[in-house]
XYZ file of C-alpha atoms in Angstrom:
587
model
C -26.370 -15.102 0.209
C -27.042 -18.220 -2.004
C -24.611 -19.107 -4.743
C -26.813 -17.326 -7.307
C -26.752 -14.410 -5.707
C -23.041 -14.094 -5.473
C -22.171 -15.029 -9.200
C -24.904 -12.318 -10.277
C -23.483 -9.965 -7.847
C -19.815 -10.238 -9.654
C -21.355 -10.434 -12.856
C -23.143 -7.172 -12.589
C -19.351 -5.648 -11.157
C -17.556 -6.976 -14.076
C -20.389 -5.125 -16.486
C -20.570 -2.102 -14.748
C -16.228 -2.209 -14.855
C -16.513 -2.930 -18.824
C -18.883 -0.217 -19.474
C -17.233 2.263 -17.552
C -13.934 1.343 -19.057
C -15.544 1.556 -22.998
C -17.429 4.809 -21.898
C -13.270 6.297 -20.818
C -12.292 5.094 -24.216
C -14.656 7.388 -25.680
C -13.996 10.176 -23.880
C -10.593 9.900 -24.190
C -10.793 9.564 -27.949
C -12.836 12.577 -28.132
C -10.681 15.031 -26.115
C -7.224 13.757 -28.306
C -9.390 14.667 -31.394
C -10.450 17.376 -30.241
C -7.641 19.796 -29.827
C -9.107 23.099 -28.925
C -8.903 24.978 -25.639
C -5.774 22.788 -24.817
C -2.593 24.938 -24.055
C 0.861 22.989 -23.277
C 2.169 23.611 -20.016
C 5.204 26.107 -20.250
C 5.907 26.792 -16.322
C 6.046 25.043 -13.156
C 4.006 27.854 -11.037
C 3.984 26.450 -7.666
C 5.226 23.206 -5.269
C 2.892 21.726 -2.638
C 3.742 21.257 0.632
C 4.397 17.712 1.322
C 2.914 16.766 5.193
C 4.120 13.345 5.450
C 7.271 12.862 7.230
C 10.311 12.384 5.841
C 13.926 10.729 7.463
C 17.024 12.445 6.009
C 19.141 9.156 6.883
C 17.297 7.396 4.536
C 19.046 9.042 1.569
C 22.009 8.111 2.428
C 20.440 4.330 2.518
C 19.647 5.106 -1.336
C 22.538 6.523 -2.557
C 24.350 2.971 -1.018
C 21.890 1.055 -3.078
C 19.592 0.032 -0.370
C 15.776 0.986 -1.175
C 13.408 -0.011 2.153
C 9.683 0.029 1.440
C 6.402 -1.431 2.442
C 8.206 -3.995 4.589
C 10.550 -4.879 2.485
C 14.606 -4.225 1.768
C 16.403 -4.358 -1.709
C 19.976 -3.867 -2.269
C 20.900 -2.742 -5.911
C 24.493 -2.995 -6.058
C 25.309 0.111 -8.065
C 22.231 -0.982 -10.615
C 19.146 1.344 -11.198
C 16.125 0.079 -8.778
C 13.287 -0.061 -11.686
C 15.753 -2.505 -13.288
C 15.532 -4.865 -10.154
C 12.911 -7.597 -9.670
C 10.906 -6.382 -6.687
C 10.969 -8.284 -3.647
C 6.699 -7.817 -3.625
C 4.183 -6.154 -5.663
C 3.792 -3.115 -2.526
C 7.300 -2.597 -2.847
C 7.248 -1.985 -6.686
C 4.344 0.376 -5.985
C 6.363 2.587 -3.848
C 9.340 2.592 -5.812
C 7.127 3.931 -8.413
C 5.100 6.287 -6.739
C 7.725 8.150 -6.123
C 7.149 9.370 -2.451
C 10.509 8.397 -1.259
C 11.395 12.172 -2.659
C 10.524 13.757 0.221
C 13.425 12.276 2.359
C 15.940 13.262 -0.274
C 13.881 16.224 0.039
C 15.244 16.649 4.098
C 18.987 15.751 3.486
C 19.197 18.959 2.039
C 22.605 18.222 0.461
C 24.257 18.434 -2.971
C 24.478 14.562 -3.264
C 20.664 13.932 -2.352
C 19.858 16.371 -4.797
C 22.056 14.734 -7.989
C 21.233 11.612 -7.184
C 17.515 12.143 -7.251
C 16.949 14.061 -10.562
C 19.654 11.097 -11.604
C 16.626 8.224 -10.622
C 14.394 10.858 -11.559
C 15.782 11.280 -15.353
C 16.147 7.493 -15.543
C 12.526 7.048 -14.758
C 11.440 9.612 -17.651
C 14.211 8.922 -20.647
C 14.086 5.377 -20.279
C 10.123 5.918 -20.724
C 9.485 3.623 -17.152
C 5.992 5.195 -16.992
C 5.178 2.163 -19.303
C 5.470 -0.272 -16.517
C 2.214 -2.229 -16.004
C 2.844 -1.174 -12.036
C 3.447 2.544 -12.231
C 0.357 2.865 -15.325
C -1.843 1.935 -12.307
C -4.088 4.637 -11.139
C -3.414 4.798 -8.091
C 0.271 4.769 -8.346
C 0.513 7.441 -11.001
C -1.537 9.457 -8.864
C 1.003 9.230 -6.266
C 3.631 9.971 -8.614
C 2.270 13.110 -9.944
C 2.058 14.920 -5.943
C 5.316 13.573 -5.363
C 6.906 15.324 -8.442
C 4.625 18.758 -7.944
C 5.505 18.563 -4.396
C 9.026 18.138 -4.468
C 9.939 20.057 -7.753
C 12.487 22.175 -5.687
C 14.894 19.523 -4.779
C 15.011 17.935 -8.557
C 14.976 21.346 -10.594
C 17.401 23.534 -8.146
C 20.792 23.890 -10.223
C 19.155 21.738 -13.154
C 19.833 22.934 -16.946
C 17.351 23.786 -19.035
C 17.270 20.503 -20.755
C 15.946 18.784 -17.741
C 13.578 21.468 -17.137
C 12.073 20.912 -20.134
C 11.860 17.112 -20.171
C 10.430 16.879 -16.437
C 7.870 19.643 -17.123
C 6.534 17.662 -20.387
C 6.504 14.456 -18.273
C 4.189 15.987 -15.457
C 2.350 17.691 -18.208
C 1.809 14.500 -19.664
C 1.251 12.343 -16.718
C -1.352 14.739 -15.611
C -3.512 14.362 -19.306
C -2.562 10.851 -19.073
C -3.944 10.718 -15.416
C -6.956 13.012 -16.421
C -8.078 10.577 -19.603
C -7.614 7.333 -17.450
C -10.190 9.168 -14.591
C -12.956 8.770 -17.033
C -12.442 5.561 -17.649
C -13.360 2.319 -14.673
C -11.390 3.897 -12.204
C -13.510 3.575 -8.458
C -13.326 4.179 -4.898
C -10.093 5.672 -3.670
C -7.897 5.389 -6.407
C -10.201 7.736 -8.019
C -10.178 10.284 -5.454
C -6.499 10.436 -5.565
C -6.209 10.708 -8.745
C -8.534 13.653 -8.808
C -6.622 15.122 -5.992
C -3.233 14.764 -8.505
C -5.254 16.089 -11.370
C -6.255 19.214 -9.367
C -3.121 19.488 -8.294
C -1.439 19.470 -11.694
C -3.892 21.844 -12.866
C -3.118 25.072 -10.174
C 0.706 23.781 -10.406
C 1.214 24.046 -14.678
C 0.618 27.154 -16.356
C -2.050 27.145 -18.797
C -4.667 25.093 -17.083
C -7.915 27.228 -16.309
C -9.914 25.478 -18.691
C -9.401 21.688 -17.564
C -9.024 23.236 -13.809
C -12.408 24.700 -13.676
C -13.407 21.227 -14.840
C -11.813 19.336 -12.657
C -12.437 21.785 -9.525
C -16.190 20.368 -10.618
C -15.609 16.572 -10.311
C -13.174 16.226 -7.425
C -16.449 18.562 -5.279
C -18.336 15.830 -6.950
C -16.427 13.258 -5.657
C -15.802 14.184 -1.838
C -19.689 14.771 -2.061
C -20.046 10.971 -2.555
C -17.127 9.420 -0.815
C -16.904 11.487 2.420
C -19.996 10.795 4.142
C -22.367 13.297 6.194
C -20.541 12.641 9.336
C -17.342 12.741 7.760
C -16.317 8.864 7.293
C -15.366 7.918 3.877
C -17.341 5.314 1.943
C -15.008 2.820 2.555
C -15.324 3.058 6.189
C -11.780 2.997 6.852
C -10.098 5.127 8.730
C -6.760 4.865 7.193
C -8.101 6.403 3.919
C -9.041 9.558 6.192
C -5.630 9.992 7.078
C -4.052 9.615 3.607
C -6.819 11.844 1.980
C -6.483 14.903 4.674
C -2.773 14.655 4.031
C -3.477 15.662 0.532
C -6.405 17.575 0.893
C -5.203 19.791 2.770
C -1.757 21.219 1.217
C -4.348 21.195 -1.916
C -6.455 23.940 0.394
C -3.209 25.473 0.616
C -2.010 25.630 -2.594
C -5.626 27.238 -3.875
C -4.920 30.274 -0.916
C -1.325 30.618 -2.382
C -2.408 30.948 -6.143
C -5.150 33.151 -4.608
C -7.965 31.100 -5.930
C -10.757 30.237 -3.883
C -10.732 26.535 -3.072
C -13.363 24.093 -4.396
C -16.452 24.168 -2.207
C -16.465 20.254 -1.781
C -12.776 20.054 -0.665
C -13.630 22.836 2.478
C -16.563 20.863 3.605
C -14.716 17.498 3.408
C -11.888 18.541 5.920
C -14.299 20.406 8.220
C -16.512 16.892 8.114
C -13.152 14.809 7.991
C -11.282 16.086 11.005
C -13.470 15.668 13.870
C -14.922 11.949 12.525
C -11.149 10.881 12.714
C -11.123 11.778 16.847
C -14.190 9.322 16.814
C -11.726 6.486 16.789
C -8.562 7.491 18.915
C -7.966 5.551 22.275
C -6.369 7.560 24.962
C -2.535 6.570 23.602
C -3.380 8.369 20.896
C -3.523 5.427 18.415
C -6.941 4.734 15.977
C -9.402 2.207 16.745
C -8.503 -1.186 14.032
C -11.562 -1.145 12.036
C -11.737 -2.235 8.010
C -8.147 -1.549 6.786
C -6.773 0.435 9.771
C -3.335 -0.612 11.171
C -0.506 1.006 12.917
C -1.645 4.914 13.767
C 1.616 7.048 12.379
C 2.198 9.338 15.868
C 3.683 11.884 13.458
C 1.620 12.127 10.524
C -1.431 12.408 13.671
C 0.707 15.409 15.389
C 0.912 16.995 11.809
C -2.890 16.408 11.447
C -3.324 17.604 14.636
C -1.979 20.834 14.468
C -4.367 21.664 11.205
C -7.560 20.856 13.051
C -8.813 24.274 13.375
C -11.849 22.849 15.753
C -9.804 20.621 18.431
C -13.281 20.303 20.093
C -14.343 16.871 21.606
C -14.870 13.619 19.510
C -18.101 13.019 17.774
C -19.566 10.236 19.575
C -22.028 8.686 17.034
C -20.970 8.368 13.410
C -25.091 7.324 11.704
C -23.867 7.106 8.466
C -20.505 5.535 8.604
C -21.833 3.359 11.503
C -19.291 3.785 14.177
C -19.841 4.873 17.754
C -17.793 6.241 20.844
C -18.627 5.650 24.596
C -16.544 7.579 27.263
C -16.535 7.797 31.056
C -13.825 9.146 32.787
C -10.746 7.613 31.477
C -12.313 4.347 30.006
C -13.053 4.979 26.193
C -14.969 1.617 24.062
C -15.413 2.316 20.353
C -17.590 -0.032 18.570
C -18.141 -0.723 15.127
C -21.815 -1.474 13.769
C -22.486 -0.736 10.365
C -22.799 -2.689 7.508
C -20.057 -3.792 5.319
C -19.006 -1.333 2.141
C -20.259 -2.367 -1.511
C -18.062 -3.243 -4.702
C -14.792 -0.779 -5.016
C -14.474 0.406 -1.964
C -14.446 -3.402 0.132
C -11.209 -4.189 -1.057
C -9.647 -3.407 2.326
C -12.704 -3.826 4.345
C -13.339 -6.554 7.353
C -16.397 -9.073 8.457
C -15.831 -7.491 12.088
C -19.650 -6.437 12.287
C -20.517 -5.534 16.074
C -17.047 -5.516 17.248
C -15.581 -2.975 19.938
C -12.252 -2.122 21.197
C -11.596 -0.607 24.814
C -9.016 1.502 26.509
C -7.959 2.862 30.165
C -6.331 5.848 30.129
C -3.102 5.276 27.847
C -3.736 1.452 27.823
C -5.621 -0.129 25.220
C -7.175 -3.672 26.954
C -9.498 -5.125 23.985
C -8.594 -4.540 20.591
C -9.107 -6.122 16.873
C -6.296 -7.788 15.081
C -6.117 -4.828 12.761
C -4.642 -4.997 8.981
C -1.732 -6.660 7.052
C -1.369 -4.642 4.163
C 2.176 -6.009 3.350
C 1.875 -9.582 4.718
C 0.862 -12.755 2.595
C -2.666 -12.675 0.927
C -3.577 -15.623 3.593
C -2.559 -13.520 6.513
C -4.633 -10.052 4.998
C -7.291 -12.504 4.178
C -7.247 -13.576 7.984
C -6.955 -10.405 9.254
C -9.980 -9.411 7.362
C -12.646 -12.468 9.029
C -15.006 -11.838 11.811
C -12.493 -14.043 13.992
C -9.758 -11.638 14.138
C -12.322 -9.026 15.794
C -14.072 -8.765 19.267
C -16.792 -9.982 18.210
C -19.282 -13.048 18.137
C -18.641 -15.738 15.850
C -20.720 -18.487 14.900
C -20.147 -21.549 13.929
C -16.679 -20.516 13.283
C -17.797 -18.586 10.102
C -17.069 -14.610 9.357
C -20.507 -12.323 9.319
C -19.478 -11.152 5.409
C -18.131 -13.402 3.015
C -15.051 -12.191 0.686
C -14.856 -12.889 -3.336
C -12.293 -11.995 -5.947
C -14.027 -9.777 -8.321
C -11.888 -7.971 -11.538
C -9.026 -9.372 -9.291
C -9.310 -7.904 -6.031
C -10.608 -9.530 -2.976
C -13.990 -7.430 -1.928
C -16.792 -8.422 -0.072
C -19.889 -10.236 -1.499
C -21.765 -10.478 0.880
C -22.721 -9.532 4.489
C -25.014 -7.741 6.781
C -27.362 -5.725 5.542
C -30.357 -4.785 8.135
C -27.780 -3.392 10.963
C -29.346 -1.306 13.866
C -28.199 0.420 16.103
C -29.065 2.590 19.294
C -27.329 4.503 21.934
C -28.814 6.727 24.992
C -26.358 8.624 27.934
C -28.511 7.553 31.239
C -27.229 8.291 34.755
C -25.645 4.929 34.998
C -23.585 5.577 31.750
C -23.111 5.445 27.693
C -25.389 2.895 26.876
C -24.862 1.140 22.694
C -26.936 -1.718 21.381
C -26.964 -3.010 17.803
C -28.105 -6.071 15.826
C -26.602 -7.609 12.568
C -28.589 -10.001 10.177
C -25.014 -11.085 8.677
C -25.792 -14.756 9.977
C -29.375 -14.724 8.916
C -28.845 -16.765 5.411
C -26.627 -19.053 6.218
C -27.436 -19.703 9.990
C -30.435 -18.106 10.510
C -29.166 -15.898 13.713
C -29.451 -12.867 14.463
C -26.799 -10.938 16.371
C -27.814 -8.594 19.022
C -24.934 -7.148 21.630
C -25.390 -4.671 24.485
C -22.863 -2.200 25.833
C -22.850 -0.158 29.071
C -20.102 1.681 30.125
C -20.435 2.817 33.731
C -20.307 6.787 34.484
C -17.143 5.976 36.419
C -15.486 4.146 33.605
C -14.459 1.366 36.253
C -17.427 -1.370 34.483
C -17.761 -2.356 30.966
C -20.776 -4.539 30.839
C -21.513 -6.797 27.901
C -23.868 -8.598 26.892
C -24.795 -11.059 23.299
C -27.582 -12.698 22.003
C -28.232 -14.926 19.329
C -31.684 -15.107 17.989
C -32.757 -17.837 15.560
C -35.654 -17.640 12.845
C -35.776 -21.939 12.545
C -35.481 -25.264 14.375
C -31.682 -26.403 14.990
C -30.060 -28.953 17.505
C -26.846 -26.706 17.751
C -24.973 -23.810 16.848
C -21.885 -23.066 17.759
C -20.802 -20.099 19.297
C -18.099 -17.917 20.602
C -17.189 -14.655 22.015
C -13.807 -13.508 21.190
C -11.782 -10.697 23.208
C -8.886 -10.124 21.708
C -6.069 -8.400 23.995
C -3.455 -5.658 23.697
C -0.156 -7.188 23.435
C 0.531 -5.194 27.005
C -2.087 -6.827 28.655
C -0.729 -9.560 30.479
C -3.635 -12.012 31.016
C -4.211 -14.934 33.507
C -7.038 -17.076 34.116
C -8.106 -17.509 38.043
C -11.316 -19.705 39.702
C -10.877 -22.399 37.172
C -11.431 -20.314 34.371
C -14.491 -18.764 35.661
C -12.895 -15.576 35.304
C -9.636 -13.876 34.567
C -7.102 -11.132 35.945
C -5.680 -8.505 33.132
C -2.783 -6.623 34.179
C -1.555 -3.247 32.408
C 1.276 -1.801 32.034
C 0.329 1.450 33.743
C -0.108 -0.429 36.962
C -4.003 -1.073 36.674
C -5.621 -4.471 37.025
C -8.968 -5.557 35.502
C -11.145 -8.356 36.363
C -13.467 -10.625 33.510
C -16.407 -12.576 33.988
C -18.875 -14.391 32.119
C -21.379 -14.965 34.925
C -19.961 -18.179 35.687
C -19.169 -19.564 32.639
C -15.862 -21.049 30.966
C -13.613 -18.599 29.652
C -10.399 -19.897 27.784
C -7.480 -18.055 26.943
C -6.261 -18.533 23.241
C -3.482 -17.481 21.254
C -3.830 -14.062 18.933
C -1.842 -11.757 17.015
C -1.479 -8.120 16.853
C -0.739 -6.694 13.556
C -0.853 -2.960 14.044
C 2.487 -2.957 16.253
C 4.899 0.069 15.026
C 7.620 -3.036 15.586
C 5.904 -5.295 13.296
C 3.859 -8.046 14.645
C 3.300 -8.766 17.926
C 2.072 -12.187 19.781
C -1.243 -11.627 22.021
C -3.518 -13.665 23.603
C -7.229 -13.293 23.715
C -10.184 -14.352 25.797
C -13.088 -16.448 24.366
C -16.008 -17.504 25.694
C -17.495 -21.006 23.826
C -20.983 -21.817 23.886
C -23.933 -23.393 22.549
C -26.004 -20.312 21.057
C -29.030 -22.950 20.674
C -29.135 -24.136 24.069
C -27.697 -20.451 25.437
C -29.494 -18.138 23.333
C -27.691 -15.185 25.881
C -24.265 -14.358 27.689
C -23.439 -11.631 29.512
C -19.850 -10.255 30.774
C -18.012 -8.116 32.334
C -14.571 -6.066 32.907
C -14.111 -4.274 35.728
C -10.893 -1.887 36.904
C -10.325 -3.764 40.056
C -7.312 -1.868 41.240
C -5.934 1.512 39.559
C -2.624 2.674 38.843
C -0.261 2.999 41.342
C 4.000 3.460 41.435
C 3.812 -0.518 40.973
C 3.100 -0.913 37.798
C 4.345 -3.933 35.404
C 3.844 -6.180 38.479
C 3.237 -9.592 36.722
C 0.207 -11.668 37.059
C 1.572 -14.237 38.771
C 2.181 -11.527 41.681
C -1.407 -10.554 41.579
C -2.508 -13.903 41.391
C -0.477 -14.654 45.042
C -1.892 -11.341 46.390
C -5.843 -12.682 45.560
C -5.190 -16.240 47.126
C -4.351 -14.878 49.940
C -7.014 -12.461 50.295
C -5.121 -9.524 49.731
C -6.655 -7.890 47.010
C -9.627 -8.500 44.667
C -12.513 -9.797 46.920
C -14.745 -9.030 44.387
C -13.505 -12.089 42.360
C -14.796 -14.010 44.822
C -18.241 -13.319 44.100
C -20.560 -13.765 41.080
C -21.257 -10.612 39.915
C -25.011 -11.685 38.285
C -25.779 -13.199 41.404
C-alpha cells in the first residue's frame, strides 16, 4: 500500500473514532436529561458464576502486601496497591479490573473476606474509579463481572452501610459503562462491556427497561463479531476463550432468573465451541495464530466440560480463514485468511499462510505466538511474518503495522487470499495464495500442503510468482520448532534429524537444497519464554520461483524416548537407522 493510502486509511479511523465518540456524547446527554423509565437499583438479585480459576494461596500473597499480575510482582509494604506506581501499564489494568476477587473468593476464610471488602471500600470511598486506567472500557467492564460475580465474599457479614455504598457503585458503574458503550468504543472491548452491561442488568433490581435494551444490542453484537463458523472478527483465538468464559455463566444466569436468554448469545456458544477444537494440537494446547499464547489447561478443562456437542473439530473455518488437516496422529493447522481491519488488529499478526504441526502429544512446527506483557519491541516482533512458519521475502512481514488513535493495528496487508482444500486417497490436501507482497514486491505467495493418510509425510511446497522484471528477491522459508524438538542438521545441511520427546524422530528435506538452523524463541511457554531453534530454507525466489519439502516420521515412539540427537546421528552413520536419508526424496 503506497504512502497515500496508509495516511488516508488512519485518517478515515481517526474520523470515524471522533464521530462515534460526539454521536456517545449525545446520547449520553439525552438519557441524563431524560429521566423517565429509570428506577435506582435497590437489590443485588443474583451472583454469576465465575469459571476462571482461582488459587487460594494467592490471598495470603495479598494480605502480605505482595500483588502478582500480568508478569509482574509488587510489594506494598502495608500501603494500599492503587496508591503504588505500577510496575507496567498490564499490571495496573488488573489491579483495577478487579478479577483477583475470585482467589480471595477460594480461601474461604474470615481474613480473605475483611481484607477484600477493605481494598474493595478503598477503591469506592476514595472515588479510584476516576483513574484514567480503570475509566477504560475494557477495564471497567472487567470490574463490573468481577463485583456481580463475587458479591458473596464482599457482602457476607457486611453492615448495611457497605451494602448500600457497593450497590450504588455497581449501579453506577453499570450506567456509567452503559453511556460510555454508545460512545467510540470497538471490537472487543465493546463486547465485554455489553456482556457487563447485561450482566448488571439481570443482577440489579429494577432493570427490565434498559435490559430488554441491552438484551437487543449485545444479539446485535455477537451477530457481527462471532463469525458464521464461529471465529470472532478478530481472528484470535484467545478472545474465544475469554468471551465463552463470560458468555456462558451469562446463559446461566438468564436460566436462574428464569428468563429466556438472548437469541444471539445461544447461537454464539453453539458456533463458538466447536471453531475453538479447530485449533487444538494433540497436547491439548491452541494453535499460535494473531494474539494466541499460552493455552490455560484449566480454563480448557472448564470449557470443556460445557461443550454440550464434544463432536470432532471443524476442519475448514471459510470465514475466519483457518483450516485443519488430520491423519492418524499427525494434526497441521494452517492459517490463510486475510488480516482483520481497524479495531479489532490491535493484537493481530502478518503470519499469512503459516501452519503449525503436531505428532501425537508433540507439537514439531509452531509460530512464535504472542507477548502480551513483554516490551512493545518484543509484541511488535512477535507480531511480523518472521516469527511464523511462513515465507518471507525480502526479509519484510506480508501486513504492515501503524499506530492509529494510539494502538498499534494493521494498515495494510493481504487482501485477495484463496484458499482450497480436497480429502483424496493420498490425504488432506490445503493450498492457498496471498497477494500481501504484491505492492511492494510484486509476488505472489502460493503454498501447498499434503498430509499423507498415514500421518507419517507432511509435504510442502512454496511458490513465488512475480507480476514484473527483477534481478533478485530474496527469499526464505522459516520453520520454527517446538522448544522439545531437539534439532540437528545431517548431509551437510541437506537435510535435518528432529527428535521428540515422546521417542519419535522426523526427517526434513528441501530436495537438496541448504537448510540452516537459526536461533528462535517460543513465547507461549506456561514457564515464560523459552529458547528454540528453527529451520530456514534461503533462496533466490527470482532465480527459484519454487521449493518443495518435506517431514517425514522416520522412526516412532518407542520406551527410548529423549535419546539425544547426537545418538541418532551415530546410529545413521553407521547405517543403523534412517536409510531413507540417504536418498533424495524428489529424485
Amino acid at each position: 500500500m503506497s504512502g497515500w493510502s496508509e495516511r488516508r486509511g488512519l485518517a478515515q479511523a481517526a474520523i470515524g473514532r471522533a464521530a462515534r465518540r460526539t454521536r456517545g456524547q449525545f446520547v449520553g446527554a439525552t438519557r441524563l436529561i431524560w429521566p423517565f423509565g429509570r428506577k435506582p437499583a435497590t437489590r443485588l438479585l443474583f451472583a454469576p458464576h465465575d469459571l476462571r480459576t482461582a488459587d487460594p494461596t494467592t490471598a495470603s500473597d495479598f494480605y502480605a502486601g505482595y500483588y502478582a499480575f500480568a508478569g509482574r510482582t509488587l510489594r506494598t509494604h502495608g500501603e494500599s496497591p492503587f496508591d503504588a506506581v505500577p510496575p507496567s501499564e498490564a499490571w495496573a489494568e488488573v489491579l483495577h479490573g478487579f478479577g483477583w476477587l475470585r482467589h480471595m473468593r477460594a480461601a474461604d476464610t474470615a481474613i480473605a473476606r475483611a481484607n477484600a471488602r477493605s481494598l474493595v471500600e478503598d477503591f469506592i470511598v476514595r472515588r479510584r474509579d476516576r483513574n484514567d486506567i480503570a475509566r477504560r472500557p475494557a477495564v471497567a467492564a472487567r470490574r463490573l463481572i468481577a463485583l456481580l460475580s463475587h458479591s458473596p465474599l464482599l457482602l457476607e457479614g457486611a453492615d448495611h452501610a457497605f451494602y448500600e455504598r457497593f450497590l450504588r457503585h455497581v449501579a453506577k458503574l453499570a450506567e456509567w459503562l452503559d453511556l460510555t458503550l454508545a460512545g467510540a468504543v470497538e471490537g472487543a472491548d465493546r463486547l465485554n462491556g455489553l456482556i457487563a452491561v447485561t450482566l448488571a442488568t439481570i443482577c440489579l433490581d429494577g432493570q427490565d427497561g434498559r435490559r430488554r435494551r441491552i438484551e437487543t444490542q449485545i444479539s446485535d453484537e455477537l451477530d457481527e463479531q462471532i463469525l458464521p463458523d464461529g471465529g470472532h472478527l478478530s481472528r484470535n483465538p484467545r478472545l474465544l476463550i475469554e468471551f465463552l468464559l463470560d458468555l456462558l455463566p451469562l446463559r446461566e444466569t438468564f436460566a436462574t432468573r428464569g428468563l429466556e436468554p438472548p437469541r444471539g448469545v445461544l447461537t454464539a456458544i453453539e458456533r463458538m465451541m466447536p471453531h475453538l477444537r479447530l485449533f487444538r494440537h494433540g497436547d491439548g494446547a491452541l494453535a499460535l495464530f494473531n494474539g494466541m499464547g499460552t493455552t490455560p489447561p484449566d480454563l480448557m478443562a472448564t470449557l470443556a466440560a460445557y461443550d454440550d456437542a464434544r463432536g470432532r473439530p471443524i476442519e475448514h473455518a471459510a470465514y475466519s480463514g483457518y483450516s485443519r488437516l488430520s491423519a492418524e496422529r499427525s494434526i497441521v493447522v494452517t492459517d490463510a485468511g486475510p488480516p482483520p481491519q481497524g479495531a479489532y488488529s490491535t493484537e493481530a499478526h502478518a503470519g499469512c499462510l503459516a501452519f503449525e504441526f503436531s505428532s501425537g502429544p508433540q507439537r514439531i512446527v509452531v509460530n512464535c505466538g504472542a507477548s502480551r506483557f513483554g516490551p512493545p519491541e518484543l509484541k511488535l516482533a512477535a507480531r511480523s511474518s518472521a516469527a511464523h512458519s511462513t515465507l518471507v521475502l525480502d526479509d519484510r512481514s506480508s501486513a504492515s503495522f501503524g499506530k492509529v488513535l494510539g494502538e498499534i493495528r494493521i494498515v495494510a496487508g493481504p487482501r485477495d487470499v484463496r484458499v482450497a482444500r480436497q480429502d483424496s486417497a493420498e490425504g488432506p490436501e490445503w493450498v492457498a495464495s496471498h497477494d500481501g507482497y504484491r505492492r511492494s514486491l510484486g509476488a505472489v505467495h502460493t503454498r501447498r500442503l499434503l498430509l499423507a493418510s498415514d500421518g507419517a509425510t507432511l509435504s510442502g511446497e512454496d511458490e513465488v510468482a512475480l507480476t514484473g522484471a527483477r534481478e533478485t528477491l530474496p527469499a526464505a522459508a522459516r520453520f520454527h520448532l517446538h522448544p522439545n524438538v531437539r534439532a540437528s542438521l545431517v548431509r551437510e545441511g541437506s537435510g535435518a534429524l528432529l527428535a521428540l520427546a515422546s521417542g519419535e524422530v522426523w526427517s526434513f528435506e528441501a530436495g537438496g537444497r541448504l537448510i540452516t538452523l537459526e536461533e528462535s524463541i517460543f513465547l507461549a511457554s506456561s514457564d515464560g519464554r523459552r529458547r528454540t531453534e528453527q529451520l530456514v530454507i534461503a533462496f533466490d525466489a527470482v532465480e527459484t520461483p519454487r521449493i518443495a519439502w518435506r517431514f517425514n516420521r522416520i522412526r516412532s515412539a518407542n520406551p527410548r524416548a529423549g535419546k539425544t540427537v547426537a545418538a541418532a546421528i551415530a546410529e545413521r552413520e553407521t547405517g543403523e537407522l534412517y536409510p531413507e536419508l540417504d536418498h533424495d526424496p524428489d529424485a
